[in-house]
Short mmCIF file of C-alpha atoms and ligand atoms in Angstrom, two decimals:
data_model
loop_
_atom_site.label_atom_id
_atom_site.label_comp_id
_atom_site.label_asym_id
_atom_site.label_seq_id
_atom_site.Cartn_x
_atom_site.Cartn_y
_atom_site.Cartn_z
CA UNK A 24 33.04 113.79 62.97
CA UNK A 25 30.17 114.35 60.43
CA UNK A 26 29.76 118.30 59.70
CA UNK A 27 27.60 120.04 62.41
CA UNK A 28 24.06 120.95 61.90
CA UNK A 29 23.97 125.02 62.31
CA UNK A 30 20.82 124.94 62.31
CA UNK A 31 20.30 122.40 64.67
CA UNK A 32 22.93 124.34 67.07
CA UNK A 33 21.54 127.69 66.52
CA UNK A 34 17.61 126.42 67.77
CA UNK A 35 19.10 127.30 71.84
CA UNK A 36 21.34 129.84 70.39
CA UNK A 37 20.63 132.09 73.44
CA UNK A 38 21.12 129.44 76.22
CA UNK A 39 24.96 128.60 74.61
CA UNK A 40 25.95 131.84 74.54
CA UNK A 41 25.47 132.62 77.85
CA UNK A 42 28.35 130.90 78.98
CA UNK A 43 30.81 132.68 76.37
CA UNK A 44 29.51 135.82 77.48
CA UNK A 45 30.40 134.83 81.31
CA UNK A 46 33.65 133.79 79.61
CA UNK A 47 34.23 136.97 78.12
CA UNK A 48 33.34 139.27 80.91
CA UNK A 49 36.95 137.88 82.17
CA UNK A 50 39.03 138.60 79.70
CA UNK A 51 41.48 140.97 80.97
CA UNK A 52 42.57 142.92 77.79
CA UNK A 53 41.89 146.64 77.05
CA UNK A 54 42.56 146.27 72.95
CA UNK A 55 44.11 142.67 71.75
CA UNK A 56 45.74 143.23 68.22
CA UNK A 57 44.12 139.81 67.11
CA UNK A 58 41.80 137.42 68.23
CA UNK A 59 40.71 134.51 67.28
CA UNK A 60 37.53 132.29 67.51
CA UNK A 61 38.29 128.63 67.60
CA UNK A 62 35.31 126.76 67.19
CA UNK A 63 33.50 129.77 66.42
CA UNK A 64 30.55 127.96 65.26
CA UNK A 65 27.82 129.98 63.35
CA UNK A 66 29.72 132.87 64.58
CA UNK A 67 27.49 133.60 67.88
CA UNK A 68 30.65 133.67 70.24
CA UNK A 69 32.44 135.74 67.76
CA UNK A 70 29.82 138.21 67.51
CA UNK A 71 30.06 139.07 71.00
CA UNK A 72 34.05 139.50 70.49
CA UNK A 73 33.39 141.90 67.99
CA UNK A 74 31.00 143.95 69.99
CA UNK A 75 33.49 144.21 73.12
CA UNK A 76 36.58 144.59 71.06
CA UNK A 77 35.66 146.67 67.94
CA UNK A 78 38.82 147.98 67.40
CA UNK A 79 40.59 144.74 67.36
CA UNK A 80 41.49 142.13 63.98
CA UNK A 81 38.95 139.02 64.77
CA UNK A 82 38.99 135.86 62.80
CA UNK A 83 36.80 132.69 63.07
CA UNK A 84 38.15 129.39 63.18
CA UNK A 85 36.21 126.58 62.71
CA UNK A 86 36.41 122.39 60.84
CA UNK A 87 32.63 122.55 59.85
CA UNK A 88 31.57 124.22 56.24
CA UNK A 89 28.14 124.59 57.22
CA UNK A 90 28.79 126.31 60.56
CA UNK A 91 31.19 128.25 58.63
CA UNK A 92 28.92 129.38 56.15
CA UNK A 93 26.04 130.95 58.56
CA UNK A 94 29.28 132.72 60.37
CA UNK A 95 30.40 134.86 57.05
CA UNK A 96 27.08 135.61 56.50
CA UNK A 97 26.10 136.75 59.97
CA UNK A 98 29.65 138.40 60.38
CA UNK A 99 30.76 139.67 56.87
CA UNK A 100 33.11 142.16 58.12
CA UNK A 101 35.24 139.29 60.14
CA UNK A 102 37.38 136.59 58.72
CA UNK A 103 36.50 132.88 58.77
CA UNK A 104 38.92 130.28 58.29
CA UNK A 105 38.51 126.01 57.75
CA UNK A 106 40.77 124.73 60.41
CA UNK A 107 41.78 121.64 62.32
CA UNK A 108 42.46 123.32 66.16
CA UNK A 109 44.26 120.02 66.94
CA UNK A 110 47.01 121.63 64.55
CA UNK A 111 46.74 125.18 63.90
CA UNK A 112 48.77 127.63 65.22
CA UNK A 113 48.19 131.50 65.89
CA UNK A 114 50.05 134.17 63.65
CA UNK A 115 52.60 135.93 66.47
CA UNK A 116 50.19 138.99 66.59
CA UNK A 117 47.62 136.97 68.41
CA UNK A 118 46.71 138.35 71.62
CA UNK A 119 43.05 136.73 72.80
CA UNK A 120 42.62 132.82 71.72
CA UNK A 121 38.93 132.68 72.67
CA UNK A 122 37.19 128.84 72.66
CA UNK A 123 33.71 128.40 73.91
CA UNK A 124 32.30 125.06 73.55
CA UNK A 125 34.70 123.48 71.26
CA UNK A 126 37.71 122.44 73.13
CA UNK A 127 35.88 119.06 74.19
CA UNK A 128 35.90 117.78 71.02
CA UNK A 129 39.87 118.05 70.80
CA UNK A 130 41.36 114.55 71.07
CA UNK A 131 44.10 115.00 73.97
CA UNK A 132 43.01 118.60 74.27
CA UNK A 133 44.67 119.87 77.57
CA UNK A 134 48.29 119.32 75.32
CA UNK A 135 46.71 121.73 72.64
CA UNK A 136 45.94 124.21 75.39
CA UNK A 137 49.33 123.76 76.47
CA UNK A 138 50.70 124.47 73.13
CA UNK A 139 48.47 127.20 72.37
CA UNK A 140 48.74 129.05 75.68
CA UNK A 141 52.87 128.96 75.10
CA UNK A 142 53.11 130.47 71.73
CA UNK A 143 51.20 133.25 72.69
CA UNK A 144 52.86 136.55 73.65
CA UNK A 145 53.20 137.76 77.07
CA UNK A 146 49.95 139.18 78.24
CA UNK A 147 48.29 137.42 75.85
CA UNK A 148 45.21 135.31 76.67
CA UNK A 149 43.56 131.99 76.57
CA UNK A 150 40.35 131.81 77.47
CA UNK A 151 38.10 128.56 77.66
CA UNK A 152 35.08 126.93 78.05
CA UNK A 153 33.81 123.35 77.80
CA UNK A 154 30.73 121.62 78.96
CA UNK A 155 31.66 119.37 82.00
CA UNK A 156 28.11 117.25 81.72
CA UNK A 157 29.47 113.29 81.35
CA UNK A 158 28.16 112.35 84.20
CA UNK A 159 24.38 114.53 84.21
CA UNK A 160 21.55 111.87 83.01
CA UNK A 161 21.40 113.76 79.84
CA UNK A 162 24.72 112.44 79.03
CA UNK A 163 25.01 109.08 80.72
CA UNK A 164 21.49 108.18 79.04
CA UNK A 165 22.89 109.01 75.40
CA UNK A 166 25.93 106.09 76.96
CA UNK A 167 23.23 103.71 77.74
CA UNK A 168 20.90 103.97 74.71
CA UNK A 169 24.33 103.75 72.68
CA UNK A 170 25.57 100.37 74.52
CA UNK A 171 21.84 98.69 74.54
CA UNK A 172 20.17 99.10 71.23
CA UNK A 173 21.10 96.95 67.90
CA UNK A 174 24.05 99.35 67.53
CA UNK A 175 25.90 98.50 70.34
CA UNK A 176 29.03 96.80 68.46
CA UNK A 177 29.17 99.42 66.13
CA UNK A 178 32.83 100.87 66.62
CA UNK A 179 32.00 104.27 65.58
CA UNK A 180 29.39 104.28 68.86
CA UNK A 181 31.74 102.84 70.82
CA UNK A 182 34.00 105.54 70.30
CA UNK A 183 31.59 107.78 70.49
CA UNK A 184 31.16 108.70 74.30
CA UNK A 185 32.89 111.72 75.38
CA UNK A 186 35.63 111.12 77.92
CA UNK A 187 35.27 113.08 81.56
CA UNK A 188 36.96 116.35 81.27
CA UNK A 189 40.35 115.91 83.78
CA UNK A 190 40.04 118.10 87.28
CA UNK A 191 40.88 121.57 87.50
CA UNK A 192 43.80 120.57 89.44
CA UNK A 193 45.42 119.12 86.36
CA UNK A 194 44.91 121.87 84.36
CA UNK A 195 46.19 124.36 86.75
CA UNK A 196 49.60 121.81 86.82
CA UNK A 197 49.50 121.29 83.14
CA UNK A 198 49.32 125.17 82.55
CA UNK A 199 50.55 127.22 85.73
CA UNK A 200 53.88 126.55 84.03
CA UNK A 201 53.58 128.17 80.88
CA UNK A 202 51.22 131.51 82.09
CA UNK A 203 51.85 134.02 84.81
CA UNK A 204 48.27 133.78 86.07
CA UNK A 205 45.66 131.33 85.32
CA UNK A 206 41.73 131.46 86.82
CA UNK A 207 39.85 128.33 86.60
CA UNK A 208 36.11 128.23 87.75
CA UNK A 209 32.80 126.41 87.20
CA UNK A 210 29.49 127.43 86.90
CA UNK A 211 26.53 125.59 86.93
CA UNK A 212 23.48 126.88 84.37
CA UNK A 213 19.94 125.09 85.40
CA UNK A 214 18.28 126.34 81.44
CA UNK A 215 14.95 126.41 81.08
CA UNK A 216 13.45 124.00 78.11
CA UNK A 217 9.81 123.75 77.02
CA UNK A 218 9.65 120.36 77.59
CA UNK A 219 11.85 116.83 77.84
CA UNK A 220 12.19 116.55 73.81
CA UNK A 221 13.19 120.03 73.78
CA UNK A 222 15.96 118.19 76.05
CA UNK A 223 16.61 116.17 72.81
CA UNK A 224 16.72 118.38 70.60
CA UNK A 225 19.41 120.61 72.12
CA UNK A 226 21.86 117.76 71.99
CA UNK A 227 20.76 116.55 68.76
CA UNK A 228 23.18 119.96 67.65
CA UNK A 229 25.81 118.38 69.88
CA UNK A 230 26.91 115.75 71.71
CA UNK A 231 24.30 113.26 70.44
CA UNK A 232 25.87 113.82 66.52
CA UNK A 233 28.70 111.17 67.12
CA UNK A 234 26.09 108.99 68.11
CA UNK A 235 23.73 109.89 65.53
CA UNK A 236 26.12 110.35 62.69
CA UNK A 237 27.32 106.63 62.04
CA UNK A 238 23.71 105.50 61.61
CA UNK A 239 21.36 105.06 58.88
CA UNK A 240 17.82 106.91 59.07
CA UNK A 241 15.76 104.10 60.48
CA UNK A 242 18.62 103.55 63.43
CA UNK A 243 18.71 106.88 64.08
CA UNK A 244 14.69 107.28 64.82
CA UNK A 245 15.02 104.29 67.12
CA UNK A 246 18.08 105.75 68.64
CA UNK A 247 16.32 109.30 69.63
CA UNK A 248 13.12 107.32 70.55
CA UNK A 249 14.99 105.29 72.97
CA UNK A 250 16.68 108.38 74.29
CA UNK A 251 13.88 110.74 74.35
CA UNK A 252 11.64 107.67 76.37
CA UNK A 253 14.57 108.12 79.01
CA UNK A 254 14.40 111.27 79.15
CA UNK A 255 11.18 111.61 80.07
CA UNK A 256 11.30 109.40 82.45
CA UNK A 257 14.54 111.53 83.97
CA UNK A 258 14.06 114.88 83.57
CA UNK A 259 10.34 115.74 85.56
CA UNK A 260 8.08 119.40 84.53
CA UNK A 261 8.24 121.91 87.14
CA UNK A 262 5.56 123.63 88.03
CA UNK A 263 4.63 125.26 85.06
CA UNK A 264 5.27 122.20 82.99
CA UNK A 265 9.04 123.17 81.57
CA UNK A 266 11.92 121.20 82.48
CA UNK A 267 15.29 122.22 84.06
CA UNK A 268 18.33 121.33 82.14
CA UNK A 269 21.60 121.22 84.90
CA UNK A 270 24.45 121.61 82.90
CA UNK A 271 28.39 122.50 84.62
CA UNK A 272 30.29 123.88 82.82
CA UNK A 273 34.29 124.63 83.50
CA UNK A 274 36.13 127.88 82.48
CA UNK A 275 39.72 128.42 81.91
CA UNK A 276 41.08 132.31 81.94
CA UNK A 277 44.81 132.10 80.80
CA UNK A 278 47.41 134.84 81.20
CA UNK A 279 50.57 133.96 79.19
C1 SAM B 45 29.50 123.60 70.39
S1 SAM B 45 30.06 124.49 69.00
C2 SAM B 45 30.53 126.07 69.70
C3 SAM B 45 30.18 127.23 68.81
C4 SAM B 45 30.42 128.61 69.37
N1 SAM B 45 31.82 128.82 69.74
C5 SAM B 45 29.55 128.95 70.57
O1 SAM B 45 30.02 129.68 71.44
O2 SAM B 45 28.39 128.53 70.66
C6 SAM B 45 31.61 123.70 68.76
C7 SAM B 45 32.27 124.07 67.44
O3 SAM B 45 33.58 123.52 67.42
C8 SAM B 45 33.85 123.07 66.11
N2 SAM B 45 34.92 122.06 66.18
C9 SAM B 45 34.86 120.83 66.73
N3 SAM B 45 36.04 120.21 66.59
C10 SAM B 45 36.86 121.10 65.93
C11 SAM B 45 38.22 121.06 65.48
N4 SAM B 45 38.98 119.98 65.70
N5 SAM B 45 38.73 122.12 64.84
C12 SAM B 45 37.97 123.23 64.61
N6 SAM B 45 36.68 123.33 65.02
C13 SAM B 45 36.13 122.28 65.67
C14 SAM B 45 32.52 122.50 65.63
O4 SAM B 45 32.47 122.43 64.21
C15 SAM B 45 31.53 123.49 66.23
O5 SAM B 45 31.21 124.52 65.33
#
């Protein structure tokens, strides 16, 4: 995937860090030894680990340079590493693995859970969150835009819709086995946005990029012009002319 625009990502920064902070309010540790960010972004979610766990080593993992860069500058007390989560594993000190927003991304990701959640130590913690949105407009519009336009047979669009995340059942039978207690949940956020291309522009920082990223300028402004015409036409102003954005999202609390 083509590095992540921080700054793009950073423009709702308040609306996606509710959810880690809802995430975090979970975590049932008094003083982890280490903890570690994966996909830690511009460093937002591993800001707030810092201010609940002061005491404790933190280190942010992330693939993207850029996102990597505006985290050691807004954090330059914490540690920031370039990782692949697919294959990194945690030093045997690890006590909190904390992942808002990024597990998604993982190909085959409920295996790297898996593998994650067993290494850790007993009493250790996983703790997860990933959008569960495939199937809100926003998201099934980006699909049809992607399979209509001139771009349609381009492999790298093909590829680039986001499978549905599997039910909390399987997770719960995929990791029951490997954690003494496991919480799974969903909440549902309605955010507020200014108006429908405000809609846009929040996904143009995520899950419109591996749409976006295989295209040349020109197919990329006729891309988000299709999309943002759809939008429109799905997502109506309220009464003071905003726009709700629904967005589920599923949570995983992990006790090894
Ligand atoms: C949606 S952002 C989440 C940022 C932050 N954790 C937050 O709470 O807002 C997802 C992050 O995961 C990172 N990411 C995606 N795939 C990754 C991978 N395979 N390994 C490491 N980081 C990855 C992206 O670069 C991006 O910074």
């Amino acid at each position: 995937m083509e590095d992540w625009s921080a700054r793009q990502y950073r423009k709702f920064e308040d609306e996606r860090t509710r959810p880690a902070r809802d995430l975090l309010v979970q975590v049932p540790l008094q003083r982890p030894r280490r903890i570690v960010d994966l996909g830690c972004g511009p460093g937002n979610s591993t800001e707030l680990l810092v201010e609940r766990f002061p005491q404790s080593e933190i280190v942010g993992l992330d693939s993207s340079p850029d996102m990597l860069r505006k985290a050691r500058e807004r954090l330059p007390q914490c540690q920031f590493i370039e990782a692949d989560i697919a294959t990194w594993a945690a030093a045997p000190d690890t006590d909190l693995l904390f992942a808002n927003a990024s597990f998604q991304w993982i190909p085959d990701h409920p295996q790297v859970l898996r593998r994650l959640l067993q290494a850790l130590p007993a009493g250790g913690v996983l703790a997860v969150q990933m959008p569960d949105n495939t199937r809100e407009p926003a998201n099934l519009l980006q699909r049809e835009v992607a399979a209509s336009g001139p771009w349609a047979d381009n492999p790298q669009i093909k590829a680039a819709p986001r499978p549905d995340l599997p039910s909390p059942e399987a997770y719960y039978d995929l990791l029951k086995p490997v954690c003494a207690q496991i919480d799974i949940w969903h909440s549902i956020y309605n955010h507020v946005m200014a108006t429908p291309q405000s809609i846009v522009e929040w996904f143009k920082g995520s899950s419109l990029q591996p749409y976006l990223s295989p295209l040349d300028a020109a197919a990329r402004e006729a891309f988000l012009a299709a999309y943002t015409q759809k939008i429109v036409a799905a997502y109506k102003p309220r009464i003071d002319g905003k726009v709700l954005l629904r967005f589920p999202r599923l949570f995983i609390v992990a006790v090894r």
